């Protein structure tokens, strides 16, 4: 198989109900569902979606996808309005080609927010 | 600066709106335009100032008219002088009213939030909009709220309109028009929706959210200057005025 460039998407989310903790499997499943709904099975198999990191406490995560399907994955994230009847808003902070840089940005971003 | 030109304020308490504004900030907007439905008794400036004091976002106001007829629209437009700081928007499903509004230079924006209204947009109106430099505001709220066949119909309608406008001309604006908080989406997501679903190049998408609202804001700021002359106005005998 030909090598495809990867992209790492750093995202965060807000749930509009308090005291609700979502697990990574629920989130990745809903992204897959949204992706298949919007772009079909054929287009979504190209994406190679994978959850790299997930932090339910601080409500952020990192997804890996291919270079060419990056915009489609972000679109799929945008169309998710609820997970298990919990209203949710996704927000992509940054996309990068390396995990190292994404993690660096994530640390900087949360330091800034805490201040 | 990413701008959302359609923040709905009607039918919501001021606390709810402040909460909404916080979410807009979280999602990545730096500038917002608040929609105020036109009524003669409301003090818009004080309301806008109240919201400006409660957020770090750059806020602007927009008065939305829902005219019933052309004569009604004419009457309403006469009262615009009082609201120089606000943008003037018109929402209507009547083609005659839309044509009249597109011709009038006092109108800044034609808003098309729902798909039923969007269907009334004709190539003639779009051509008039380009000539008078009036903006056309569209929303993706119907696409986000609906599912399955309804959603694909909405996509089709928006796609038609985007082709009609030919997105090269800088007249498009993005107005969120989210009535509920959970439908708020950030500028990055909106960019990717326009790019991935409607096949608009990314740079053009950025113009919709970034450059075109900037032009509108500049126009609003210029209007407050008493020496500013609108484009299309011809001055006769400026220096030889004896009387």
mmCIF file of C-alpha atoms in Angstrom:
data_model
loop_
_atom_site.group_PDB
_atom_site.id
_atom_site.type_symbol
_atom_site.label_atom_id
_atom_site.label_comp_id
_atom_site.label_asym_id
_atom_site.label_seq_id
_atom_site.Cartn_x
_atom_site.Cartn_y
_atom_site.Cartn_z
ATOM 1 C CA UNK A 1 0.000 0.000 0.000
ATOM 2 C CA UNK A 2 1.251 3.423 -0.922
ATOM 3 C CA UNK A 3 2.310 5.621 1.986
ATOM 4 C CA UNK A 4 -0.157 8.343 2.779
ATOM 5 C CA UNK A 5 0.674 11.435 4.741
ATOM 6 C CA UNK A 6 -1.024 11.680 8.108
ATOM 7 C CA UNK A 7 -2.627 14.626 9.806
ATOM 8 C CA UNK A 8 -3.305 14.981 13.521
ATOM 9 C CA UNK A 9 -6.348 17.006 14.509
ATOM 10 C CA UNK A 10 -6.473 18.502 17.967
ATOM 11 C CA UNK A 11 -10.063 19.079 19.019
ATOM 12 C CA UNK A 12 -11.989 20.010 22.116
ATOM 13 C CA UNK A 13 -15.653 19.774 22.982
ATOM 14 C CA UNK A 14 -18.264 21.089 25.355
ATOM 15 C CA UNK A 15 -21.179 19.065 26.598
ATOM 16 C CA UNK A 16 -24.163 21.172 27.484
ATOM 17 C CA UNK A 17 -25.242 18.846 30.312
ATOM 18 C CA UNK A 18 -23.254 18.903 33.500
ATOM 19 C CA UNK A 19 -21.594 15.876 35.116
ATOM 20 C CA UNK A 20 -21.494 13.894 31.885
ATOM 21 C CA UNK A 21 -18.294 12.119 30.925
ATOM 22 C CA UNK A 22 -17.959 10.639 27.489
ATOM 23 C CA UNK A 23 -15.494 7.896 26.639
ATOM 24 C CA UNK A 24 -13.238 7.839 23.592
ATOM 25 C CA UNK A 25 -15.078 4.935 21.957
ATOM 26 C CA UNK A 26 -18.367 6.848 21.955
ATOM 27 C CA UNK A 27 -16.752 9.852 20.373
ATOM 28 C CA UNK A 28 -14.865 7.987 17.642
ATOM 29 C CA UNK A 29 -17.993 5.957 16.867
ATOM 30 C CA UNK A 30 -20.068 9.111 16.456
ATOM 31 C CA UNK A 31 -17.404 10.628 14.189
ATOM 32 C CA UNK A 32 -17.460 7.479 12.041
ATOM 33 C CA UNK A 33 -21.271 7.563 11.913
ATOM 34 C CA UNK A 34 -21.291 11.215 10.915
ATOM 35 C CA UNK A 35 -18.604 10.582 8.304
ATOM 36 C CA UNK A 36 -20.522 7.669 6.757
ATOM 37 C CA UNK A 37 -23.761 9.660 6.826
ATOM 38 C CA UNK A 38 -22.213 12.590 4.997
ATOM 39 C CA UNK A 39 -19.693 11.044 2.610
ATOM 40 C CA UNK A 40 -20.720 7.402 2.386
ATOM 41 C CA UNK A 41 -18.842 4.196 3.137
ATOM 42 C CA UNK A 42 -16.575 4.454 0.116
ATOM 43 C CA UNK A 43 -15.222 7.888 0.901
ATOM 44 C CA UNK A 44 -14.888 7.332 4.617
ATOM 45 C CA UNK A 45 -12.671 4.242 4.341
ATOM 46 C CA UNK A 46 -9.940 6.467 2.861
ATOM 47 C CA UNK A 47 -9.833 8.550 6.017
ATOM 48 C CA UNK A 48 -8.108 6.022 8.295
ATOM 49 C CA UNK A 49 -9.622 7.563 11.388
ATOM 50 C CA UNK A 50 -7.936 6.772 14.687
ATOM 51 C CA UNK A 51 -8.140 8.285 18.138
ATOM 52 C CA UNK A 52 -4.583 8.935 19.286
ATOM 53 C CA UNK A 53 -5.192 10.657 22.598
ATOM 54 C CA UNK A 54 -8.241 11.511 24.601
ATOM 55 C CA UNK A 55 -8.658 13.428 27.817
ATOM 56 C CA UNK A 56 -12.213 13.294 29.182
ATOM 57 C CA UNK A 57 -11.300 15.478 32.175
ATOM 58 C CA UNK A 58 -10.196 18.453 30.129
ATOM 59 C CA UNK A 59 -12.462 17.537 27.186
ATOM 60 C CA UNK A 60 -9.917 17.342 24.399
ATOM 61 C CA UNK A 61 -8.554 14.722 22.040
ATOM 62 C CA UNK A 62 -6.314 14.055 19.065
ATOM 63 C CA UNK A 63 -7.521 12.205 15.969
ATOM 64 C CA UNK A 64 -5.354 10.887 13.190
ATOM 65 C CA UNK A 65 -6.551 10.888 9.583
ATOM 66 C CA UNK A 66 -5.043 11.067 6.129
ATOM 67 C CA UNK A 67 -3.872 14.247 4.527
ATOM 68 C CA UNK A 68 -6.547 14.305 1.840
ATOM 69 C CA UNK A 69 -9.542 13.632 4.079
ATOM 70 C CA UNK A 70 -8.688 16.188 6.745
ATOM 71 C CA UNK A 71 -11.412 18.643 5.703
ATOM 72 C CA UNK A 72 -13.977 15.856 5.496
ATOM 73 C CA UNK A 73 -13.186 14.703 9.016
ATOM 74 C CA UNK A 74 -13.546 18.255 10.358
ATOM 75 C CA UNK A 75 -16.858 18.543 8.514
ATOM 76 C CA UNK A 76 -18.023 15.286 10.079
ATOM 77 C CA UNK A 77 -17.082 16.682 13.494
ATOM 78 C CA UNK A 78 -19.093 19.815 12.781
ATOM 79 C CA UNK A 79 -22.242 17.863 12.009
ATOM 80 C CA UNK A 80 -22.311 16.022 15.319
ATOM 81 C CA UNK A 81 -24.902 17.709 17.499
ATOM 82 C CA UNK A 82 -25.398 15.085 20.191
ATOM 83 C CA UNK A 83 -23.881 11.882 21.530
ATOM 84 C CA UNK A 84 -26.174 9.602 23.512
ATOM 85 C CA UNK A 85 -28.717 12.417 23.777
ATOM 86 C CA UNK A 86 -26.122 14.752 25.272
ATOM 87 C CA UNK A 87 -25.853 17.981 23.246
ATOM 88 C CA UNK A 88 -22.256 18.530 22.234
ATOM 89 C CA UNK A 89 -20.200 21.158 20.387
ATOM 90 C CA UNK A 90 -16.911 20.153 18.767
ATOM 91 C CA UNK A 91 -14.215 22.662 18.035
ATOM 92 C CA UNK A 92 -11.011 21.917 16.143
ATOM 93 C CA UNK A 93 -8.071 23.855 17.505
ATOM 94 C CA UNK A 94 -5.234 22.829 15.231
ATOM 95 C CA UNK A 95 -4.195 20.312 12.602
ATOM 96 C CA UNK A 96 -0.587 19.293 12.152
ATOM 97 C CA UNK A 97 1.618 16.701 10.480
ATOM 98 C CA UNK A 98 3.329 15.530 13.673
ATOM 99 C CA UNK A 99 2.043 14.499 17.087
ATOM 100 C CA UNK A 100 4.886 16.328 18.741
ATOM 101 C CA UNK A 101 3.739 19.691 17.457
ATOM 102 C CA UNK A 102 0.084 19.020 18.251
ATOM 103 C CA UNK A 103 0.958 18.145 21.839
ATOM 104 C CA UNK A 104 3.095 21.252 22.112
ATOM 105 C CA UNK A 105 0.203 23.390 20.924
ATOM 106 C CA UNK A 106 -2.165 21.622 23.269
ATOM 107 C CA UNK A 107 0.076 22.368 26.271
ATOM 108 C CA UNK A 108 0.433 25.992 25.249
ATOM 109 C CA UNK A 109 -3.291 26.328 24.637
ATOM 110 C CA UNK A 110 -4.305 24.996 28.048
ATOM 111 C CA UNK A 111 -1.676 26.997 29.898
ATOM 112 C CA UNK A 112 -3.034 30.115 28.252
ATOM 113 C CA UNK A 113 -6.636 29.173 29.089
ATOM 114 C CA UNK A 114 -5.839 28.472 32.742
ATOM 115 C CA UNK A 115 -4.163 31.836 33.107
ATOM 116 C CA UNK B 1 -10.807 38.233 12.274
ATOM 117 C CA UNK B 2 -13.456 35.582 11.874
ATOM 118 C CA UNK B 3 -16.923 37.106 11.975
ATOM 119 C CA UNK B 4 -20.385 35.727 12.405
ATOM 120 C CA UNK B 5 -22.888 38.252 11.142
ATOM 121 C CA UNK B 6 -26.050 36.538 12.314
ATOM 122 C CA UNK B 7 -26.342 36.195 16.075
ATOM 123 C CA UNK B 8 -30.015 35.988 16.934
ATOM 124 C CA UNK B 9 -31.052 37.925 20.027
ATOM 125 C CA UNK B 10 -34.834 37.934 19.781
ATOM 126 C CA UNK B 11 -36.779 35.770 22.155
ATOM 127 C CA UNK B 12 -33.855 35.289 24.514
ATOM 128 C CA UNK B 13 -32.995 36.772 27.891
ATOM 129 C CA UNK B 14 -29.871 38.882 28.102
ATOM 130 C CA UNK B 15 -28.196 36.272 30.355
ATOM 131 C CA UNK B 16 -28.822 33.610 27.738
ATOM 132 C CA UNK B 17 -27.318 35.840 25.075
ATOM 133 C CA UNK B 18 -24.222 36.459 27.191
ATOM 134 C CA UNK B 19 -23.819 32.687 27.625
ATOM 135 C CA UNK B 20 -24.204 32.320 23.868
ATOM 136 C CA UNK B 21 -21.535 34.941 23.295
ATOM 137 C CA UNK B 22 -19.142 33.026 25.545
ATOM 138 C CA UNK B 23 -19.651 29.933 23.425
ATOM 139 C CA UNK B 24 -19.030 31.919 20.261
ATOM 140 C CA UNK B 25 -15.752 33.020 21.806
ATOM 141 C CA UNK B 26 -14.854 29.450 22.809
ATOM 142 C CA UNK B 27 -15.533 28.243 19.301
ATOM 143 C CA UNK B 28 -13.175 30.796 17.755
ATOM 144 C CA UNK B 29 -15.036 33.893 16.640
ATOM 145 C CA UNK B 30 -13.466 37.263 17.321
ATOM 146 C CA UNK B 31 -16.186 39.507 15.988
ATOM 147 C CA UNK B 32 -19.963 39.194 16.011
ATOM 148 C CA UNK B 33 -22.913 41.044 14.628
ATOM 149 C CA UNK B 34 -26.046 40.932 16.763
ATOM 150 C CA UNK B 35 -29.428 40.798 15.047
ATOM 151 C CA UNK B 36 -32.122 43.104 16.387
ATOM 152 C CA UNK B 37 -35.607 42.821 14.981
ATOM 153 C CA UNK B 38 -36.929 46.248 14.057
ATOM 154 C CA UNK B 39 -39.485 47.836 16.349
ATOM 155 C CA UNK B 40 -39.851 51.538 17.011
ATOM 156 C CA UNK B 41 -39.918 51.435 20.794
ATOM 157 C CA UNK B 42 -36.688 49.493 21.405
ATOM 158 C CA UNK B 43 -33.462 51.254 22.342
ATOM 159 C CA UNK B 44 -30.901 49.295 20.350
ATOM 160 C CA UNK B 45 -27.820 51.311 21.206
ATOM 161 C CA UNK B 46 -28.111 50.778 24.953
ATOM 162 C CA UNK B 47 -28.794 47.067 24.427
ATOM 163 C CA UNK B 48 -25.751 46.706 22.222
ATOM 164 C CA UNK B 49 -23.617 48.639 24.729
ATOM 165 C CA UNK B 50 -24.778 46.307 27.506
ATOM 166 C CA UNK B 51 -23.554 43.260 25.571
ATOM 167 C CA UNK B 52 -20.332 45.014 24.597
ATOM 168 C CA UNK B 53 -19.580 45.637 28.274
ATOM 169 C CA UNK B 54 -20.110 41.975 29.118
ATOM 170 C CA UNK B 55 -17.813 40.330 26.565
ATOM 171 C CA UNK B 56 -14.319 40.649 25.163
ATOM 172 C CA UNK B 57 -15.610 40.118 21.643
ATOM 173 C CA UNK B 58 -15.918 42.910 19.136
ATOM 174 C CA UNK B 59 -19.658 43.441 18.764
ATOM 175 C CA UNK B 60 -21.664 45.220 16.119
ATOM 176 C CA UNK B 61 -25.394 45.598 15.630
ATOM 177 C CA UNK B 62 -27.654 44.799 12.754
ATOM 178 C CA UNK B 63 -31.296 45.791 12.392
ATOM 179 C CA UNK B 64 -33.404 43.270 10.534
ATOM 180 C CA UNK B 65 -36.550 44.375 8.750
ATOM 181 C CA UNK B 66 -39.347 42.017 7.762
ATOM 182 C CA UNK B 67 -41.338 44.218 5.384
ATOM 183 C CA UNK B 68 -44.845 43.195 4.343
ATOM 184 C CA UNK B 69 -44.867 45.300 1.201
ATOM 185 C CA UNK B 70 -42.686 47.724 -0.727
ATOM 186 C CA UNK B 71 -44.468 50.742 0.778
ATOM 187 C CA UNK B 72 -43.871 49.303 4.243
ATOM 188 C CA UNK B 73 -40.192 48.854 3.399
ATOM 189 C CA UNK B 74 -39.931 52.457 2.162
ATOM 190 C CA UNK B 75 -41.467 53.712 5.405
ATOM 191 C CA UNK B 76 -39.057 51.646 7.478
ATOM 192 C CA UNK B 77 -36.017 52.727 5.512
ATOM 193 C CA UNK B 78 -36.814 56.385 6.253
ATOM 194 C CA UNK B 79 -36.115 55.701 9.931
ATOM 195 C CA UNK B 80 -32.605 54.410 9.254
ATOM 196 C CA UNK B 81 -30.928 57.774 9.871
ATOM 197 C CA UNK B 82 -31.335 57.187 13.610
ATOM 198 C CA UNK B 83 -29.249 53.993 13.478
ATOM 199 C CA UNK B 84 -26.024 54.966 11.774
ATOM 200 C CA UNK B 85 -23.957 52.511 13.801
ATOM 201 C CA UNK B 86 -26.073 49.552 12.752
ATOM 202 C CA UNK B 87 -26.089 47.553 9.555
ATOM 203 C CA UNK B 88 -29.437 47.315 7.811
ATOM 204 C CA UNK B 89 -30.658 43.883 6.774
ATOM 205 C CA UNK B 90 -33.814 42.759 5.046
ATOM 206 C CA UNK B 91 -35.415 39.346 5.187
ATOM 207 C CA UNK B 92 -38.332 38.610 2.933
ATOM 208 C CA UNK B 93 -39.691 35.860 0.739
ATOM 209 C CA UNK B 94 -41.323 38.277 -1.714
ATOM 210 C CA UNK B 95 -39.333 38.651 -4.927
ATOM 211 C CA UNK B 96 -40.547 42.222 -5.541
ATOM 212 C CA UNK B 97 -39.405 43.350 -2.103
ATOM 213 C CA UNK B 98 -36.059 41.615 -2.565
ATOM 214 C CA UNK B 99 -35.530 43.336 -5.933
ATOM 215 C CA UNK B 100 -36.394 46.711 -4.436
ATOM 216 C CA UNK B 101 -34.085 46.127 -1.473
ATOM 217 C CA UNK B 102 -31.229 45.004 -3.724
ATOM 218 C CA UNK B 103 -31.596 48.241 -5.689
ATOM 219 C CA UNK B 104 -31.560 50.464 -2.613
ATOM 220 C CA UNK B 105 -28.100 51.564 -1.461
ATOM 221 C CA UNK B 106 -29.315 52.093 2.133
ATOM 222 C CA UNK B 107 -29.693 48.356 2.556
ATOM 223 C CA UNK B 108 -26.457 46.624 3.544
ATOM 224 C CA UNK B 109 -27.471 42.981 3.680
ATOM 225 C CA UNK B 110 -30.123 40.652 2.313
ATOM 226 C CA UNK B 111 -30.489 37.769 4.719
ATOM 227 C CA UNK B 112 -31.467 34.266 3.702
ATOM 228 C CA UNK B 113 -31.498 32.084 6.763
ATOM 229 C CA UNK B 114 -34.063 29.474 5.832
ATOM 230 C CA UNK B 115 -34.166 27.455 2.658
ATOM 231 C CA UNK B 116 -37.734 28.526 1.829
ATOM 232 C CA UNK B 117 -36.545 32.121 1.598
ATOM 233 C CA UNK B 118 -33.386 31.140 -0.258
ATOM 234 C CA UNK B 119 -35.448 29.662 -3.091
ATOM 235 C CA UNK B 120 -36.690 33.156 -4.015
ATOM 236 C CA UNK B 121 -33.244 34.385 -4.925
ATOM 237 C CA UNK B 122 -33.042 34.955 -8.673
ATOM 238 C CA UNK B 123 -30.070 35.717 -10.946
ATOM 239 C CA UNK B 124 -31.497 39.218 -11.424
ATOM 240 C CA UNK B 125 -31.392 39.966 -7.705
ATOM 241 C CA UNK B 126 -27.838 38.616 -7.467
ATOM 242 C CA UNK B 127 -26.771 40.887 -10.330
ATOM 243 C CA UNK B 128 -28.341 43.888 -8.560
ATOM 244 C CA UNK B 129 -26.556 42.953 -5.343
ATOM 245 C CA UNK B 130 -23.222 42.990 -7.148
ATOM 246 C CA UNK B 131 -23.923 46.414 -8.629
ATOM 247 C CA UNK B 132 -24.963 48.076 -5.387
ATOM 248 C CA UNK B 133 -22.341 46.208 -3.315
ATOM 249 C CA UNK B 134 -24.995 44.809 -1.009
ATOM 250 C CA UNK B 135 -24.098 41.646 0.846
ATOM 251 C CA UNK B 136 -25.932 38.360 0.745
ATOM 252 C CA UNK B 137 -26.024 36.491 4.015
ATOM 253 C CA UNK B 138 -26.521 32.744 4.108
ATOM 254 C CA UNK B 139 -26.742 30.310 6.954
ATOM 255 C CA UNK B 140 -25.997 26.605 7.367
ATOM 256 C CA UNK B 141 -28.389 26.150 10.258
ATOM 257 C CA UNK B 142 -30.898 24.148 8.192
ATOM 258 C CA UNK B 143 -28.127 21.781 7.109
ATOM 259 C CA UNK B 144 -26.950 21.214 10.687
ATOM 260 C CA UNK B 145 -30.431 20.747 12.183
ATOM 261 C CA UNK B 146 -31.916 18.407 9.600
ATOM 262 C CA UNK B 147 -31.084 14.805 8.717
ATOM 263 C CA UNK B 148 -31.085 12.384 5.788
ATOM 264 C CA UNK B 149 -33.166 13.417 2.738
ATOM 265 C CA UNK B 150 -34.058 16.834 4.115
ATOM 266 C CA UNK B 151 -30.404 17.588 4.706
ATOM 267 C CA UNK B 152 -29.413 16.593 1.185
ATOM 268 C CA UNK B 153 -32.165 18.838 -0.193
ATOM 269 C CA UNK B 154 -30.804 21.703 1.871
ATOM 270 C CA UNK B 155 -27.316 20.999 0.528
ATOM 271 C CA UNK B 156 -28.675 21.061 -2.999
ATOM 272 C CA UNK B 157 -30.384 24.437 -2.480
ATOM 273 C CA UNK B 158 -27.307 26.025 -0.945
ATOM 274 C CA UNK B 159 -25.132 24.578 -3.695
ATOM 275 C CA UNK B 160 -27.438 26.112 -6.321
ATOM 276 C CA UNK B 161 -27.250 29.515 -4.676
ATOM 277 C CA UNK B 162 -23.479 29.365 -4.338
ATOM 278 C CA UNK B 163 -23.230 28.584 -8.037
ATOM 279 C CA UNK B 164 -25.606 31.430 -8.800
ATOM 280 C CA UNK B 165 -23.534 33.889 -6.808
ATOM 281 C CA UNK B 166 -20.460 32.374 -8.400
ATOM 282 C CA UNK B 167 -18.558 32.837 -5.116
ATOM 283 C CA UNK B 168 -15.846 34.817 -6.877
ATOM 284 C CA UNK B 169 -17.699 38.021 -6.195
ATOM 285 C CA UNK B 170 -17.198 39.285 -2.686
ATOM 286 C CA UNK B 171 -20.818 39.596 -1.662
ATOM 287 C CA UNK B 172 -21.278 36.539 0.513
ATOM 288 C CA UNK B 173 -21.481 36.654 4.289
ATOM 289 C CA UNK B 174 -21.935 33.889 6.800
ATOM 290 C CA UNK B 175 -24.650 34.408 9.398
ATOM 291 C CA UNK B 176 -24.998 31.595 11.876
ATOM 292 C CA UNK B 177 -28.620 32.237 12.926
ATOM 293 C CA UNK B 178 -28.356 29.608 15.643
ATOM 294 C CA UNK B 179 -31.400 29.708 17.892
ATOM 295 C CA UNK B 180 -30.001 27.048 20.201
ATOM 296 C CA UNK B 181 -26.525 26.950 21.678
ATOM 297 C CA UNK B 182 -25.810 23.402 20.555
ATOM 298 C CA UNK B 183 -25.980 24.368 16.881
ATOM 299 C CA UNK B 184 -23.156 26.884 17.159
ATOM 300 C CA UNK B 185 -20.193 25.902 15.007
ATOM 301 C CA UNK B 186 -16.789 27.512 14.817
ATOM 302 C CA UNK B 187 -15.284 29.294 11.824
ATOM 303 C CA UNK B 188 -12.827 26.459 11.152
ATOM 304 C CA UNK B 189 -15.681 23.979 10.897
ATOM 305 C CA UNK B 190 -17.706 26.292 8.662
ATOM 306 C CA UNK B 191 -14.698 26.675 6.364
ATOM 307 C CA UNK B 192 -14.346 22.940 6.015
ATOM 308 C CA UNK B 193 -18.094 22.517 5.387
ATOM 309 C CA UNK B 194 -17.955 25.028 2.541
ATOM 310 C CA UNK B 195 -14.820 23.381 1.185
ATOM 311 C CA UNK B 196 -15.697 19.705 1.572
ATOM 312 C CA UNK B 197 -19.396 19.815 0.694
ATOM 313 C CA UNK B 198 -19.800 22.770 -1.641
ATOM 314 C CA UNK B 199 -16.375 22.531 -3.325
ATOM 315 C CA UNK B 200 -15.402 26.145 -2.705
ATOM 316 C CA UNK B 201 -11.641 26.765 -2.560
ATOM 317 C CA UNK B 202 -10.401 27.387 0.986
ATOM 318 C CA UNK B 203 -9.171 30.906 0.295
ATOM 319 C CA UNK B 204 -12.592 31.903 -1.033
ATOM 320 C CA UNK B 205 -14.214 30.388 2.053
ATOM 321 C CA UNK B 206 -11.939 32.506 4.229
ATOM 322 C CA UNK B 207 -13.140 35.592 2.389
ATOM 323 C CA UNK B 208 -16.732 34.762 3.358
ATOM 324 C CA UNK B 209 -15.882 34.650 7.051
ATOM 325 C CA UNK B 210 -13.023 37.091 7.194
ATOM 326 C CA UNK B 211 -12.600 39.611 4.411
ATOM 327 C CA UNK B 212 -16.193 40.422 3.423
ATOM 328 C CA UNK B 213 -17.378 41.194 6.982
ATOM 329 C CA UNK B 214 -14.303 43.412 7.332
ATOM 330 C CA UNK B 215 -15.520 45.463 4.339
ATOM 331 C CA UNK B 216 -18.974 45.748 5.926
ATOM 332 C CA UNK B 217 -17.527 46.906 9.254
ATOM 333 C CA UNK B 218 -15.362 49.489 7.507
ATOM 334 C CA UNK B 219 -18.429 50.769 5.717
ATOM 335 C CA UNK B 220 -20.266 51.130 9.044
ATOM 336 C CA UNK B 221 -17.351 53.017 10.559
ATOM 337 C CA UNK B 222 -17.072 55.325 7.574
ATOM 338 C CA UNK B 223 -20.761 56.140 7.767
ATOM 339 C CA UNK B 224 -20.340 57.662 11.215
ATOM 340 C CA UNK B 225 -17.950 60.216 9.800
ATOM 341 C CA UNK B 226 -20.019 63.354 8.906
ATOM 342 C CA UNK B 227 -17.698 64.188 5.976
ATOM 343 C CA UNK B 228 -18.020 60.765 4.392
ATOM 344 C CA UNK B 229 -19.653 60.647 0.973
ATOM 345 C CA UNK B 230 -21.257 57.410 -0.157
ATOM 346 C CA UNK B 231 -20.131 55.932 -3.445
ATOM 347 C CA UNK B 232 -22.454 56.931 -6.267
ATOM 348 C CA UNK B 233 -23.136 60.403 -4.867
ATOM 349 C CA UNK B 234 -22.035 63.165 -7.192
ATOM 350 C CA UNK B 235 -21.093 66.520 -5.679
ATOM 351 C CA UNK B 236 -22.051 69.628 -7.598
ATOM 352 C CA UNK B 237 -20.591 73.042 -6.661
ATOM 353 C CA UNK B 238 -18.937 72.038 -3.435
ATOM 354 C CA UNK B 239 -16.681 75.090 -3.163
ATOM 355 C CA UNK B 240 -18.864 77.641 -4.918
ATOM 356 C CA UNK B 241 -21.780 77.328 -2.531
ATOM 357 C CA UNK B 242 -22.788 80.949 -1.810
ATOM 358 C CA UNK B 243 -25.888 80.241 0.180
#
